[in-house]
Every structure is written in structure tokens, then in C-alpha cells.
């Protein structure tokens, strides 16, 4: 469970020496034409088909305050404003991060700001992740939701930048990729069973 928490923690927070990239999908995700940080050399993208109504998937994903109910890696989440998620909205959430060869165990505090959002279709947020002894200077996370027969195709892509993660790109990429995959799997499982 703690390993899963680190995977998600490091995936949603905000290159590297050499190019460290993982691309499970072939098409980059973007929201209103804006994608991840094009200068970041560390990024991962993945996608899945969720057999549930698109409105349900969107609602689960954008109801930030309820993330801890279906994502075991998110220990707290709160909106820093009111109303529906929209451009300019901010939220803060936490996730534990166990030690790696380069960093101690800590709790990451992630403060995210929504840059782009098209209701039911896409959302893009950015922000840092800060813990004791661990920092991701900027994460950029893009999600797209495309209704298809029988459900919704969800694609996500995230980039990270920062000196600390640049010091150990192999470890950072391993956690980024597995964390995004875990988040997408949790969204799929929750949406398909509700």
C-alpha cells in the first residue's frame, strides 16, 4: 500500500540528465491546445477505456475533495476555493512518499492550480510538490476524456521538472509512470463499480 502511495504521490506532483521518457500512448494529451511542459525531459502518458458513463468519470475525477475515498494514495484533499472546478481554481492535497535511494520518507504537499478546463472533455493543472527532503518544482498534468460507444476513453500525461528529480531520472521516471498508471486504474475501477 505504501509503495502504491509513493507511486501516485510522485506522479501527480510537480529534464533530466539525458532523456528519460515513457510513452504508453502515441498521441500527446492536451486541453484546449495546451499540453505538458514541452521543455521537460521527464514525462509519461497512458490511457484506458473506462466502461462507465462519461459524466460519472468526469464527476469522480474533478471532485477533488473526495479523491481520498477512491484513491488510497491521496491522504487528504481540499479545494482552496468554491464552486465547480474551473480555470484558476486551486486545490491542495497530500500523499505519503516512502524513502528512495536519494530521498527520505515524507509527506508531499501538492498545491495545484487549474490552467485549462473544458467541462467533460479535459483538464490541465500545474503545481509543485514539497515534502521534507523531497521537492518537485513543477508538475504539469493533463487529462482528456473522450466519449466512445460503451464508455469513455481517458488519456493522461504528466511532466516533471526540478533539480532534485533531475539528479535521479531513472527513479523519478519509475515512480511517475507507475503512479499515473495506478491513478488511472483506480479511476477505472471506481467508475465501473459505482
Coordinates of C-alpha atoms in Angstrom, one line a residue:
X1 CA 0.0 0.0 0.0
X2 CA 2.8 2.5 0.9
X3 CA 4.5 1.7 -2.4
X4 CA 1.3 2.5 -4.3
X5 CA 1.1 5.7 -2.3
X6 CA 4.6 6.8 -3.4
X7 CA 3.8 5.9 -7.0
X8 CA 0.8 8.1 -7.0
X9 CA 2.5 10.8 -4.9
X10 CA 5.3 11.2 -7.3
X11 CA 3.0 11.0 -10.3
X12 CA 0.7 13.9 -9.6
X13 CA 3.1 16.3 -8.0
X14 CA 5.1 18.7 -9.9
X15 CA 14.8 17.5 -17.8
X16 CA 16.8 15.3 -16.6
X17 CA 20.4 14.4 -17.5
X18 CA 19.8 12.7 -20.8
X19 CA 16.3 12.0 -22.0
X20 CA 14.1 10.0 -19.6
X21 CA 10.7 9.4 -21.2
X22 CA 7.9 6.9 -21.0
X23 CA 5.1 6.9 -23.5
X24 CA 2.5 4.3 -23.2
X25 CA 0.3 6.2 -25.7
X26 CA 1.3 7.6 -29.1
X27 CA -0.7 10.9 -29.0
X28 CA 0.1 13.6 -26.6
X29 CA -2.7 14.8 -24.3
X30 CA -3.7 18.5 -24.4
X31 CA -6.5 20.6 -23.0
X32 CA -7.6 23.5 -25.3
X33 CA -4.4 23.0 -27.2
X34 CA -2.1 23.2 -24.2
X35 CA -0.2 20.1 -23.1
X36 CA 2.6 19.3 -20.6
X37 CA 5.7 21.3 -20.3
X38 CA 7.4 20.9 -23.7
X39 CA 10.8 21.6 -22.2
X40 CA 10.6 18.8 -19.5
X41 CA 12.5 15.8 -20.4
X42 CA 10.7 13.6 -17.8
X43 CA 7.2 12.7 -18.7
X44 CA 4.8 9.8 -19.0
X45 CA 1.5 9.3 -20.7
X46 CA -1.0 6.5 -20.6
X47 CA -4.7 5.8 -21.4
X48 CA -7.5 3.4 -20.9
X49 CA -11.1 2.7 -21.9
X50 CA -13.5 3.1 -18.9
X51 CA -16.8 1.3 -19.3
X52 CA -18.9 3.8 -17.5
X53 CA -20.9 7.0 -18.4
X54 CA -18.6 9.9 -19.3
X55 CA -20.4 12.2 -16.9
X56 CA -19.7 9.7 -14.0
X57 CA -16.0 9.5 -14.8
X58 CA -15.7 13.3 -15.1
X59 CA -17.5 13.9 -11.9
X60 CA -15.2 11.4 -10.0
X61 CA -12.1 12.9 -11.4
X62 CA -13.0 16.6 -10.8
X63 CA -14.5 16.1 -7.3
X64 CA -11.1 16.8 -5.7
X65 CA -12.3 16.8 -2.1
X66 CA -13.5 13.2 -2.5
X67 CA -10.2 11.8 -4.0
X68 CA -9.2 10.1 -0.8
X69 CA -12.4 8.0 -0.9
X70 CA -11.2 6.1 -4.1
X71 CA -7.5 6.8 -4.3
X72 CA -5.7 5.1 -1.4
X73 CA -2.6 7.2 -2.2
X74 CA -4.3 10.5 -1.5
X75 CA -4.5 11.1 2.3
X76 CA -6.2 14.5 2.2
X77 CA -7.6 16.8 -0.5
X78 CA -9.2 20.2 -0.2
X79 CA -10.4 22.9 -2.6
X80 CA -8.9 26.3 -1.9
X81 CA -11.9 28.0 -3.5
X82 CA -15.6 27.2 -4.0
X83 CA -17.8 26.2 -7.0
X84 CA -17.1 23.8 -9.8
X85 CA -13.5 23.1 -10.9
X86 CA -12.6 25.8 -13.4
X87 CA -9.6 27.7 -14.8
X88 CA -8.0 29.5 -11.9
X89 CA -9.3 27.0 -9.3
X90 CA -6.7 25.8 -6.8
X91 CA -6.6 22.7 -4.6
X92 CA -4.2 21.2 -2.1
X93 CA -3.7 17.5 -1.4
X94 CA -1.2 15.3 0.4
X95 CA 0.3 11.9 -0.1
X96 CA 2.9 9.9 1.8
X97 CA 6.2 9.2 0.0
X98 CA 8.4 6.4 1.3
X99 CA 12.2 6.7 1.1
X100 CA 14.1 6.2 -2.1
X101 CA 17.9 5.9 -2.5
X102 CA 18.0 9.7 -2.8
X103 CA 15.2 10.9 -0.5
X104 CA 13.8 10.3 2.9
X105 CA 10.2 9.2 3.7
X106 CA 8.0 12.2 3.8
X107 CA 4.5 13.5 3.1
X108 CA 4.3 15.5 -0.1
X109 CA 2.0 18.6 -0.1
X110 CA 0.9 19.4 -3.6
X111 CA -0.8 22.7 -4.4
X112 CA -2.3 22.5 -7.9
X113 CA -3.8 25.3 -10.0
X114 CA -6.1 24.6 -12.9
X115 CA -4.9 26.3 -16.1
X116 CA -7.3 24.9 -18.7
X117 CA -10.6 23.1 -18.4
X118 CA -13.3 22.2 -20.8
X119 CA -16.2 20.6 -18.8
X120 CA -16.5 16.9 -19.5
X121 CA -13.6 16.9 -22.0
X122 CA -10.3 17.9 -20.4
X123 CA -8.4 19.5 -17.5
X124 CA -4.8 20.7 -17.1
X125 CA -3.3 21.7 -13.8
X126 CA 0.2 22.6 -12.6
X127 CA 2.0 22.9 -9.3
X128 CA 4.9 22.0 -7.0
X129 CA 5.1 19.0 -4.6
X130 CA 7.0 19.7 -1.5
X131 CA 8.0 17.4 1.4
X132 CA 10.8 17.2 3.9
X133 CA 13.8 16.3 1.8
X134 CA 11.9 16.0 -1.5
X135 CA 10.7 18.6 -4.0
X136 CA 9.3 18.5 -7.5
X137 CA 9.5 22.1 -8.6
X138 CA 6.7 21.9 -11.3
X139 CA 4.4 19.1 -12.3
X140 CA 2.1 19.6 -15.3
X141 CA -0.8 17.2 -15.6
X142 CA -3.2 16.9 -18.5
X143 CA -6.3 14.7 -18.6
X144 CA -8.6 14.2 -21.6
X145 CA -12.0 12.4 -21.7
X146 CA -13.4 11.3 -25.0
X147 CA -16.9 9.6 -25.0
X148 CA -16.9 6.4 -27.1
X149 CA -19.5 3.7 -27.5
X150 CA -19.8 1.9 -24.2
X151 CA -17.8 4.4 -22.1
X152 CA -15.1 7.0 -22.2
X153 CA -11.5 6.9 -23.4
X154 CA -9.3 8.6 -20.8
X155 CA -5.8 9.8 -21.6
X156 CA -3.4 11.4 -19.1
X157 CA 0.1 12.8 -19.4
X158 CA 2.3 14.5 -16.9
X159 CA 5.7 16.2 -16.9
X160 CA 8.1 17.0 -14.0
X161 CA 10.9 19.5 -13.7
X162 CA 13.2 20.3 -10.8
X163 CA 16.9 19.8 -9.8
X164 CA 16.2 17.1 -7.3
X165 CA 14.4 14.8 -9.6
X166 CA 16.9 15.6 -12.3
X167 CA 19.6 14.1 -10.1
X168 CA 18.0 10.6 -10.3
X169 CA 15.9 10.4 -13.5
X170 CA 15.6 6.6 -13.5
X171 CA 13.9 6.6 -10.1
X172 CA 11.8 9.6 -10.9
X173 CA 10.5 8.1 -14.1
X174 CA 9.8 4.8 -12.5
X175 CA 7.6 6.4 -9.9
X176 CA 6.0 8.8 -12.4
X177 CA 4.9 6.0 -14.7
X178 CA 3.7 3.6 -12.1
X179 CA 1.8 6.4 -10.3
X180 CA -0.1 7.6 -13.3
X181 CA -0.9 4.0 -14.2
X182 CA -2.2 3.4 -10.6
X183 CA -4.3 6.6 -10.7
X184 CA -5.9 5.7 -14.0
X185 CA -6.6 2.1 -12.8
X186 CA -8.3 3.5 -9.6
X187 CA -10.4 5.8 -11.7
X188 CA -11.4 3.0 -14.0
X189 CA -12.3 0.6 -11.1
X190 CA -14.2 3.2 -9.2
X191 CA -16.2 4.4 -12.2
X192 CA -17.0 0.9 -13.4
X193 CA -18.3 -0.3 -10.0
X194 CA -20.4 2.7 -8.9

